PDB file of C-alpha atoms in Angstrom:
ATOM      1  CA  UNK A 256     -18.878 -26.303  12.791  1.00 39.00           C
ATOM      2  CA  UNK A 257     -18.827 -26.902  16.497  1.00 37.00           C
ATOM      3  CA  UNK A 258     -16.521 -23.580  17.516  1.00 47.00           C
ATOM      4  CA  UNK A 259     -18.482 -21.865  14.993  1.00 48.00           C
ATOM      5  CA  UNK A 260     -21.954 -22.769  16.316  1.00 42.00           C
ATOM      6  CA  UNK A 261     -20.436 -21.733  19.845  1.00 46.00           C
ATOM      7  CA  UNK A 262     -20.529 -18.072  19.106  1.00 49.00           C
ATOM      8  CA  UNK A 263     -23.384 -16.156  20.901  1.00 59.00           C
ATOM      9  CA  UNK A 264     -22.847 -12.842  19.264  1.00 87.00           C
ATOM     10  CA  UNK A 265     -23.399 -11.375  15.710  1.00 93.00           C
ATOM     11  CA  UNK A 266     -20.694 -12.357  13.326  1.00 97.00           C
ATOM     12  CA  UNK A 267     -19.764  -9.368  11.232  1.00 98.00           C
ATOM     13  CA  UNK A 268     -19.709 -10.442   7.449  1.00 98.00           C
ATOM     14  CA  UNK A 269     -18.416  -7.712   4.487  1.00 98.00           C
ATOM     15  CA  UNK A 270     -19.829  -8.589   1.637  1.00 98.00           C
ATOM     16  CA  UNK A 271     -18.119  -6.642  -1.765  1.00 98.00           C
ATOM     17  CA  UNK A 272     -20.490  -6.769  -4.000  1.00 98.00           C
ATOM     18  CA  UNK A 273     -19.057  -6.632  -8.499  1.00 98.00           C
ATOM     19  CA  UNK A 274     -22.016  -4.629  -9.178  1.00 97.00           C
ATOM     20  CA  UNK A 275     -21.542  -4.841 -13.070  1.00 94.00           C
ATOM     21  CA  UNK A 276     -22.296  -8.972 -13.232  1.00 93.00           C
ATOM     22  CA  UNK A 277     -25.318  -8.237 -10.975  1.00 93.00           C
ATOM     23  CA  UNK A 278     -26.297  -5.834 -13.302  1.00 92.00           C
ATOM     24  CA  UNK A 279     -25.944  -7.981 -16.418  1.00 89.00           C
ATOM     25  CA  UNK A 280     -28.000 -10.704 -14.638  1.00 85.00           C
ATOM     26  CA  UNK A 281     -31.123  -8.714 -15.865  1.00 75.00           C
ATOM     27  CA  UNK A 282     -29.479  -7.558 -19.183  1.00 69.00           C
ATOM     28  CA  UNK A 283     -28.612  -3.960 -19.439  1.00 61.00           C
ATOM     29  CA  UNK A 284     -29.833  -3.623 -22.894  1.00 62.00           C
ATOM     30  CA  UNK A 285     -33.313  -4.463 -21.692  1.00 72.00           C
ATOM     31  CA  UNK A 286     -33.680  -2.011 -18.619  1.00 72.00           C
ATOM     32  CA  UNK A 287     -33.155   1.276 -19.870  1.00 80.00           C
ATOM     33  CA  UNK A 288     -33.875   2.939 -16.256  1.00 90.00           C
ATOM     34  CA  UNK A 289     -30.645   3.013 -14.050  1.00 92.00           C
ATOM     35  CA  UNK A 290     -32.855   3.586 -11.160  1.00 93.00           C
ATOM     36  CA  UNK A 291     -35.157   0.477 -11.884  1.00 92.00           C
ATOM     37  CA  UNK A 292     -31.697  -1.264 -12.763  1.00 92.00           C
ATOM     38  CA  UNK A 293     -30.315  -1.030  -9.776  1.00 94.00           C
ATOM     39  CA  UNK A 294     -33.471  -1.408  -7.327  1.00 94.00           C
ATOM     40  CA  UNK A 295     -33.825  -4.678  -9.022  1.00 92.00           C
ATOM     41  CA  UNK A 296     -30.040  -5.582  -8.370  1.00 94.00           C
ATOM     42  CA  UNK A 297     -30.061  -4.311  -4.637  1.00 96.00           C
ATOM     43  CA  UNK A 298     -33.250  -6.126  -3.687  1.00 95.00           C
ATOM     44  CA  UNK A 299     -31.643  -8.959  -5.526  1.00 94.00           C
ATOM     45  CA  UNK A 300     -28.339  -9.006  -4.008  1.00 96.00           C
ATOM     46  CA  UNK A 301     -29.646  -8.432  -0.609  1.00 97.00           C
ATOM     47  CA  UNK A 302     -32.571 -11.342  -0.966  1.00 96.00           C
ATOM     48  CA  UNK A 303     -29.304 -13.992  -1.816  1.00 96.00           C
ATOM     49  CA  UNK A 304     -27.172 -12.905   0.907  1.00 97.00           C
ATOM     50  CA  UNK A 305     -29.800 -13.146   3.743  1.00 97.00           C
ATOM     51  CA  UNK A 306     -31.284 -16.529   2.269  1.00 96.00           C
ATOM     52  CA  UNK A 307     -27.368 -17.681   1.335  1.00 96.00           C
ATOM     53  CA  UNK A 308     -26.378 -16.750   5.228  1.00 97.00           C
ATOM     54  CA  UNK A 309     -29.686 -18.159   6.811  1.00 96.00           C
ATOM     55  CA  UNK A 310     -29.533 -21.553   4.969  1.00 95.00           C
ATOM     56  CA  UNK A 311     -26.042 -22.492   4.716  1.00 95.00           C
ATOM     57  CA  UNK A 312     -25.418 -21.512   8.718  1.00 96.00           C
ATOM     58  CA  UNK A 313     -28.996 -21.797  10.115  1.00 96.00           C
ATOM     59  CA  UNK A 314     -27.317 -21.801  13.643  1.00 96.00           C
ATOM     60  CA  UNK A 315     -25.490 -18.584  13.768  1.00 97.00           C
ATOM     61  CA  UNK A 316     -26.351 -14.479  13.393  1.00 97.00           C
ATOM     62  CA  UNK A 317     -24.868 -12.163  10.891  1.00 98.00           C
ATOM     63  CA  UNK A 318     -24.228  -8.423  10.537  1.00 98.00           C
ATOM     64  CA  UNK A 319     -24.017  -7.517   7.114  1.00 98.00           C
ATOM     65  CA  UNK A 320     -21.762  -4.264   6.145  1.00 98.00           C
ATOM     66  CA  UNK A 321     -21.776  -4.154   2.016  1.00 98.00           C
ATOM     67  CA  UNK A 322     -19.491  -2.734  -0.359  1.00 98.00           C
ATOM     68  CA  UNK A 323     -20.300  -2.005  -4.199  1.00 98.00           C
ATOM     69  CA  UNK A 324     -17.810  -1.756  -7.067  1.00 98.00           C
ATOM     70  CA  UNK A 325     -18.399  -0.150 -10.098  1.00 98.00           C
ATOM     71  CA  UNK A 326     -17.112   2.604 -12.393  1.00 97.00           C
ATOM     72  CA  UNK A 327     -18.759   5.579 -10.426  1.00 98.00           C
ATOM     73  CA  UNK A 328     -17.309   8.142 -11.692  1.00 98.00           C
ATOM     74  CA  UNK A 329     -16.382   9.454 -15.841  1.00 97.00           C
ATOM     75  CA  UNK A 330     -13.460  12.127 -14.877  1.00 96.00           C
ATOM     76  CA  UNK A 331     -14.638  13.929 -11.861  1.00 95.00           C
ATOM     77  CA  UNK A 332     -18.688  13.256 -12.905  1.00 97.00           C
ATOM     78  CA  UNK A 333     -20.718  10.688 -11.110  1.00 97.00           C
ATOM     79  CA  UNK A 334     -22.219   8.044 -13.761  1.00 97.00           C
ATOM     80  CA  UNK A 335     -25.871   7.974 -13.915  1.00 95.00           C
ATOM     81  CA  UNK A 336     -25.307   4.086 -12.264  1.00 95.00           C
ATOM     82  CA  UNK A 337     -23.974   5.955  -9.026  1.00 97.00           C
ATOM     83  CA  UNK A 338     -26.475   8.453  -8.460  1.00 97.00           C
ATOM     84  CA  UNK A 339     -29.180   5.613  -8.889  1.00 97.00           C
ATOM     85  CA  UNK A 340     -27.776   3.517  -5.990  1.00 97.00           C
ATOM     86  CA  UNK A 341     -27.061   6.594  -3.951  1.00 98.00           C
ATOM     87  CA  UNK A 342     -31.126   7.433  -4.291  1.00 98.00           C
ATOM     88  CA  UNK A 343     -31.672   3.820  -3.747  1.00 97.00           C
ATOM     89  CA  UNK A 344     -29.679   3.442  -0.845  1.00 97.00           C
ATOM     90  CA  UNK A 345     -30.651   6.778   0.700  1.00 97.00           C
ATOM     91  CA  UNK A 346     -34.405   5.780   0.587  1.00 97.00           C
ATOM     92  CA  UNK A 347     -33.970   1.824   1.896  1.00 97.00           C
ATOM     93  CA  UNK A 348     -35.235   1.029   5.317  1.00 97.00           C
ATOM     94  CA  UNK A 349     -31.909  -1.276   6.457  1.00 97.00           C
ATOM     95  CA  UNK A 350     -34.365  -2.522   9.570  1.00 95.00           C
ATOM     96  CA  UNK A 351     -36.662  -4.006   7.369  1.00 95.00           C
ATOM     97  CA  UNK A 352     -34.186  -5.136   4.713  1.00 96.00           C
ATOM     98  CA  UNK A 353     -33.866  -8.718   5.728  1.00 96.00           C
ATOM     99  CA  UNK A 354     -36.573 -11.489   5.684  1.00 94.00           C
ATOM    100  CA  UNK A 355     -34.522 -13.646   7.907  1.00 96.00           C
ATOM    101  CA  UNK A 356     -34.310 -12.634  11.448  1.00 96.00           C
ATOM    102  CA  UNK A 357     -31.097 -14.165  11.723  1.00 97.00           C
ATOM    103  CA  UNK A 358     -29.162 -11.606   9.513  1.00 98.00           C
ATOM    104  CA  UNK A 359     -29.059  -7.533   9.615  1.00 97.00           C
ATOM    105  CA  UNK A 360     -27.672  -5.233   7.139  1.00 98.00           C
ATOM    106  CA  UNK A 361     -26.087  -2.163   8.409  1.00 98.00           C
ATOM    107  CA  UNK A 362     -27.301   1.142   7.013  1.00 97.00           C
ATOM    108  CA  UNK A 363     -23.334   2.579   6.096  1.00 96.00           C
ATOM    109  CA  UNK A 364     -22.399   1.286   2.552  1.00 98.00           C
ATOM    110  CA  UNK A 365     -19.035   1.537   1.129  1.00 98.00           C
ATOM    111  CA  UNK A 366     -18.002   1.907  -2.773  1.00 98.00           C
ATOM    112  CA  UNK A 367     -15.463   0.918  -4.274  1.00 98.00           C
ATOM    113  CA  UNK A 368     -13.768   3.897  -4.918  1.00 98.00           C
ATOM    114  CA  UNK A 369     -12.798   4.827  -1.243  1.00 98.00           C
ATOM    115  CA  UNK A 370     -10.012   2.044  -0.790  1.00 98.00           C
ATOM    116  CA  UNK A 371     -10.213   0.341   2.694  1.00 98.00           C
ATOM    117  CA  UNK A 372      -6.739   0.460   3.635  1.00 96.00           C
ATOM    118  CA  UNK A 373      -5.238   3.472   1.055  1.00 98.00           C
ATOM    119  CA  UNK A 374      -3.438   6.727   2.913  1.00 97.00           C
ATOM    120  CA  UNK A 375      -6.405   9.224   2.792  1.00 97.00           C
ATOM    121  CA  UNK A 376      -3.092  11.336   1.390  1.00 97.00           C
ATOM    122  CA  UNK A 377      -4.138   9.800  -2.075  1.00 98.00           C
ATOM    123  CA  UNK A 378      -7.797  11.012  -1.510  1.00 98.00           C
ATOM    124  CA  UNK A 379      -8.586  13.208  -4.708  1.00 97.00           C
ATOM    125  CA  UNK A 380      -8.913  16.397  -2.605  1.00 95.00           C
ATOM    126  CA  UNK A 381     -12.113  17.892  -4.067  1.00 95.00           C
ATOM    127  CA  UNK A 382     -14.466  14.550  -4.258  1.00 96.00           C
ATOM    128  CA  UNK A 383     -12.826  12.570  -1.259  1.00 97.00           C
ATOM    129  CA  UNK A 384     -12.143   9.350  -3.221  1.00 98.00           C
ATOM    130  CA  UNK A 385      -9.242   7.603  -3.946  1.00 98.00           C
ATOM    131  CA  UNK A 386     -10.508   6.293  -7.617  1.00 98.00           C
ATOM    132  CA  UNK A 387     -12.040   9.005  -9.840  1.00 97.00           C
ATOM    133  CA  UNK A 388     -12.274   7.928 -13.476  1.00 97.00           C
ATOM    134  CA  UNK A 389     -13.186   4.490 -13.277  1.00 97.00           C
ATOM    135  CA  UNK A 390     -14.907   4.901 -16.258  1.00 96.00           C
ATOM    136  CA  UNK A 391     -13.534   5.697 -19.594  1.00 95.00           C
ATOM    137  CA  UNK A 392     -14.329   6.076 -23.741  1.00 92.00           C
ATOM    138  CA  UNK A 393     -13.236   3.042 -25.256  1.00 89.00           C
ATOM    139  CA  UNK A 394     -10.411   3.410 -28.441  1.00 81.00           C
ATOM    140  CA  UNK A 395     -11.588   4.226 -31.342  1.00 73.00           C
ATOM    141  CA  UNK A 396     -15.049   5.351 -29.795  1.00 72.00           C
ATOM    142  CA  UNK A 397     -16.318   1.625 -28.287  1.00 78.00           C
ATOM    143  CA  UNK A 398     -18.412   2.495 -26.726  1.00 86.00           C
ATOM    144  CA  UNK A 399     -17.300   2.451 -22.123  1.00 90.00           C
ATOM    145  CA  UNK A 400     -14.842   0.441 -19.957  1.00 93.00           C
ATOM    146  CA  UNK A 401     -14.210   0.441 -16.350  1.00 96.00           C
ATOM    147  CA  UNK A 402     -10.881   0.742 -14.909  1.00 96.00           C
ATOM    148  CA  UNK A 403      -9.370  -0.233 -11.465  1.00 98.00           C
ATOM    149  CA  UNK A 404     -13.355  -1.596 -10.219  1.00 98.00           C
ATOM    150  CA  UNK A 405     -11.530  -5.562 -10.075  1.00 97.00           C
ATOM    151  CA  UNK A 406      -8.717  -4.214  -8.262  1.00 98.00           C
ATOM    152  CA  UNK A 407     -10.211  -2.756  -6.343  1.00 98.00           C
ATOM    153  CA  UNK A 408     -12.086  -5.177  -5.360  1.00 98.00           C
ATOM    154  CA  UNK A 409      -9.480  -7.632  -4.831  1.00 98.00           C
ATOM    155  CA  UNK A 410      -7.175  -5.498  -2.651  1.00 98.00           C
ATOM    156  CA  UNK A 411     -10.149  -4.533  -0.593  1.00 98.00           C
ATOM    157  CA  UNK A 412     -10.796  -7.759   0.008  1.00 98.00           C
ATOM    158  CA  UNK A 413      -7.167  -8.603   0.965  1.00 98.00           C
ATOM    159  CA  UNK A 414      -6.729  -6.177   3.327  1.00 98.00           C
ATOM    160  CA  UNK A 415      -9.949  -6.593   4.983  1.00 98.00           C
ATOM    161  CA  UNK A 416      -8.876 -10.248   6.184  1.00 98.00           C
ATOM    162  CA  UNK A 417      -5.699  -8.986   7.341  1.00 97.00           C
ATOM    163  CA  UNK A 418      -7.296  -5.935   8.743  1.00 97.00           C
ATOM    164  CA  UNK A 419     -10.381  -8.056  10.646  1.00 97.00           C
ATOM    165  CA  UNK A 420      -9.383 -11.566  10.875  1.00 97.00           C
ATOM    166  CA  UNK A 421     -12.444 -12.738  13.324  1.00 97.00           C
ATOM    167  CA  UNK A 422     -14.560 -11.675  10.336  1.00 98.00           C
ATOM    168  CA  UNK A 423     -16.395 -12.880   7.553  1.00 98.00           C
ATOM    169  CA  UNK A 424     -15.738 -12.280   3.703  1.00 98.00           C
ATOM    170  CA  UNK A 425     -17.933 -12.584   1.074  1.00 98.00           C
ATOM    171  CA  UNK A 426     -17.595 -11.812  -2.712  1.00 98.00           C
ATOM    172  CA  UNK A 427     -20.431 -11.737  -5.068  1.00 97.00           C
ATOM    173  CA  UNK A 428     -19.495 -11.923  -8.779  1.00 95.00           C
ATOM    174  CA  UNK A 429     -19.727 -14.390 -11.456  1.00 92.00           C
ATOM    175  CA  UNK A 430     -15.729 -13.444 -12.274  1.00 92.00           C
ATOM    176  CA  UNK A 431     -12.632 -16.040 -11.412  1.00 92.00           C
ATOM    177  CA  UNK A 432     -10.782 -13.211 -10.823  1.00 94.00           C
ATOM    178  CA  UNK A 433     -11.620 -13.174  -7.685  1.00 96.00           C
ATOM    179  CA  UNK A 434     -10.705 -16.683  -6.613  1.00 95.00           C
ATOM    180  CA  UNK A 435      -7.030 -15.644  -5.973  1.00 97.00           C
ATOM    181  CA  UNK A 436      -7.613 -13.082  -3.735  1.00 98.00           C
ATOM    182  CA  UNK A 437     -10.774 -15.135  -1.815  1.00 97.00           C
ATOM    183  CA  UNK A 438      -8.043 -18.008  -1.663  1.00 97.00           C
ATOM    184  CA  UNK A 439      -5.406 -15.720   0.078  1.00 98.00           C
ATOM    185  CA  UNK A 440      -7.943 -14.207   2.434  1.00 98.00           C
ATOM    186  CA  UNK A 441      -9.159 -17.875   3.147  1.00 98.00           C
ATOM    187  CA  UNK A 442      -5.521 -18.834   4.795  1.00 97.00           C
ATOM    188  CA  UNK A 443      -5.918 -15.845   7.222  1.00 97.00           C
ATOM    189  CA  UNK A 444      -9.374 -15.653   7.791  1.00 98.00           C
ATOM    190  CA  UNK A 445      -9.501 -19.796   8.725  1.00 95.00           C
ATOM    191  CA  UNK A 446      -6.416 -19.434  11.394  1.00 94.00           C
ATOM    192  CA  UNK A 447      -9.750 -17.386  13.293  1.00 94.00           C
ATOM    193  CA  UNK A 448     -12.054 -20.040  12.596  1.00 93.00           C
ATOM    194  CA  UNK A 449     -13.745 -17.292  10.040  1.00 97.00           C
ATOM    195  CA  UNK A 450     -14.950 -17.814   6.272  1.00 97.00           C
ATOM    196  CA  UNK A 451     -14.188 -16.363   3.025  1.00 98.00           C
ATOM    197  CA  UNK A 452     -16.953 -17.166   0.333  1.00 98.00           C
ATOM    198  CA  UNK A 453     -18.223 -16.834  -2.858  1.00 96.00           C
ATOM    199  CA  UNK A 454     -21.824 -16.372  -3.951  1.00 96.00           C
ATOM    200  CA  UNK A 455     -22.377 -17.098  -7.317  1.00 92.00           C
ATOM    201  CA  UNK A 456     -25.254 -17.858  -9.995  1.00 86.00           C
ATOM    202  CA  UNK A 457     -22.495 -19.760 -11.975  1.00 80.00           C
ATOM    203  CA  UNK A 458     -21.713 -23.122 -12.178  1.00 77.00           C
ATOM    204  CA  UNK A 459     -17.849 -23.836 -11.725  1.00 74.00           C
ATOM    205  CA  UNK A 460     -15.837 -27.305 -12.440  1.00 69.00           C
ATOM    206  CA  UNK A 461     -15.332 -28.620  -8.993  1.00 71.00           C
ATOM    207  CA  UNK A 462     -11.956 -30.576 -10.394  1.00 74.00           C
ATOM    208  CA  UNK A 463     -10.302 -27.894 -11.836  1.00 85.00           C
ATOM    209  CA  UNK A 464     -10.478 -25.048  -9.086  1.00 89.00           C
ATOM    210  CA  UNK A 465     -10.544 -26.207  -5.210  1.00 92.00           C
ATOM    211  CA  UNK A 466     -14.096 -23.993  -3.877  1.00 92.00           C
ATOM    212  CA  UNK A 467     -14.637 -26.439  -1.079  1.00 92.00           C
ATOM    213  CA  UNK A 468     -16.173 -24.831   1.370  1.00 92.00           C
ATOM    214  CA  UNK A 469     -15.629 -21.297  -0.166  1.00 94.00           C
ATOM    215  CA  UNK A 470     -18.791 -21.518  -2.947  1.00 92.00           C
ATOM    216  CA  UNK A 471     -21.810 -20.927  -2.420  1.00 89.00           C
ATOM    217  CA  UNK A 472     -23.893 -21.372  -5.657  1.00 75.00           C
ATOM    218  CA  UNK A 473     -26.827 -19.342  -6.117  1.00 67.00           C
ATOM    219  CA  UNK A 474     -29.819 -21.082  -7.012  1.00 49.00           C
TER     220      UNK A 474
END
């Protein structure tokens, strides 16, 4: 921690954000609102990522750039989940957002349907995203599914560590799917003395999966 505790300046920290299993953490079926949904998810994510940050590196300053994935879109139509974080975003005061003085969230969010390192040659040319249709009717009229949000996610995260390797990572999701790509950004982020984590509610076998230093468990 000594080379770490060395630096004088804000460390910038991505955090991308599975924005379904934060959303399931207060049970879908039982908040009917999308807008209430996802006030209470944002105020929750943001609350564990400044008090995660603060605690676990009480001698260092973050910048905080976030980046949600979700099925935003059914065809070309935003979902009603989308236009409820938009508002929500659109009407946060980012100055204010953190309680600890030692992290800042910057006001530009990215979703997960603009890919980070994708030719803007893919973008769909009338709604200037790579990933339209993330969400689709299930066979045999299931009910919904999302497609492409995980990865998404993953590549994202991938290229990020290559793209910014004196930066931080984190992932919040309750999903092992995203330990592969965390590990692989861990080997290039740590040749900068940087971190990739995970921030998780869920408790994980320590002897089956090798989190050292890459968990951070929720509480």
């Amino acid at each position: 921690m000594s080379e770490l505790a060395s630096r004088s300046s804000l460390i910038n920290v991505t955090v991308f954000v599975d924005w379904n299993s934060q959303l399931l953490i207060y049970n879908v079926s039982k908040i009917k609102d999308p807008l209430l949904l996802s006030r209470q998810a944002f105020n929750s994510v943001t609350r564990k990522i400044s008090t995660c940050l603060a605690k676990s590196f009480p001698e260092l300053k973050f910048r905080v750039g976030l980046r949600i994935y979700h099925g935003w879109h059914k065809g070309y139509e935003p979902t009603a989940n989308k236009k409820a974080i938009t508002q929500i975003i659109a009407g946060t005061d980012f100055a204010t957002l953190s309680h600890n003085p030692s992290v800042v969230f910057m006001e530009e969010v990215g979703y997960g349907d603009n890919l980070i390192g994708a030719s803007t040659e893919r973008l769909h040319k009338k709604l200037q995203i790579h990933l339209p249709n993330t969400v689709r009717d299930r066979q045999a009229g299931k009910g919904l599914e999302e497609k492409m949000v995980d990865t998404a996610l993953a590549s994202d995260v991938i290229v990020m560590a290559y793209k910014e390797p004196t930066d931080w990572i984190m992932v919040i999701s309750e999903d092992d799917d995203f330990v592969p790509p965390l590990f692989v950004a861990d080997s290039i982020l740590n040749k900068n003395s940087s971190r990739a984590l995970l921030l998780s509610t869920r408790r994980r076998s320590r002897n089956l999966i090798n989190l050292e230093n890459i968990l951070m468990e929720n509480q």
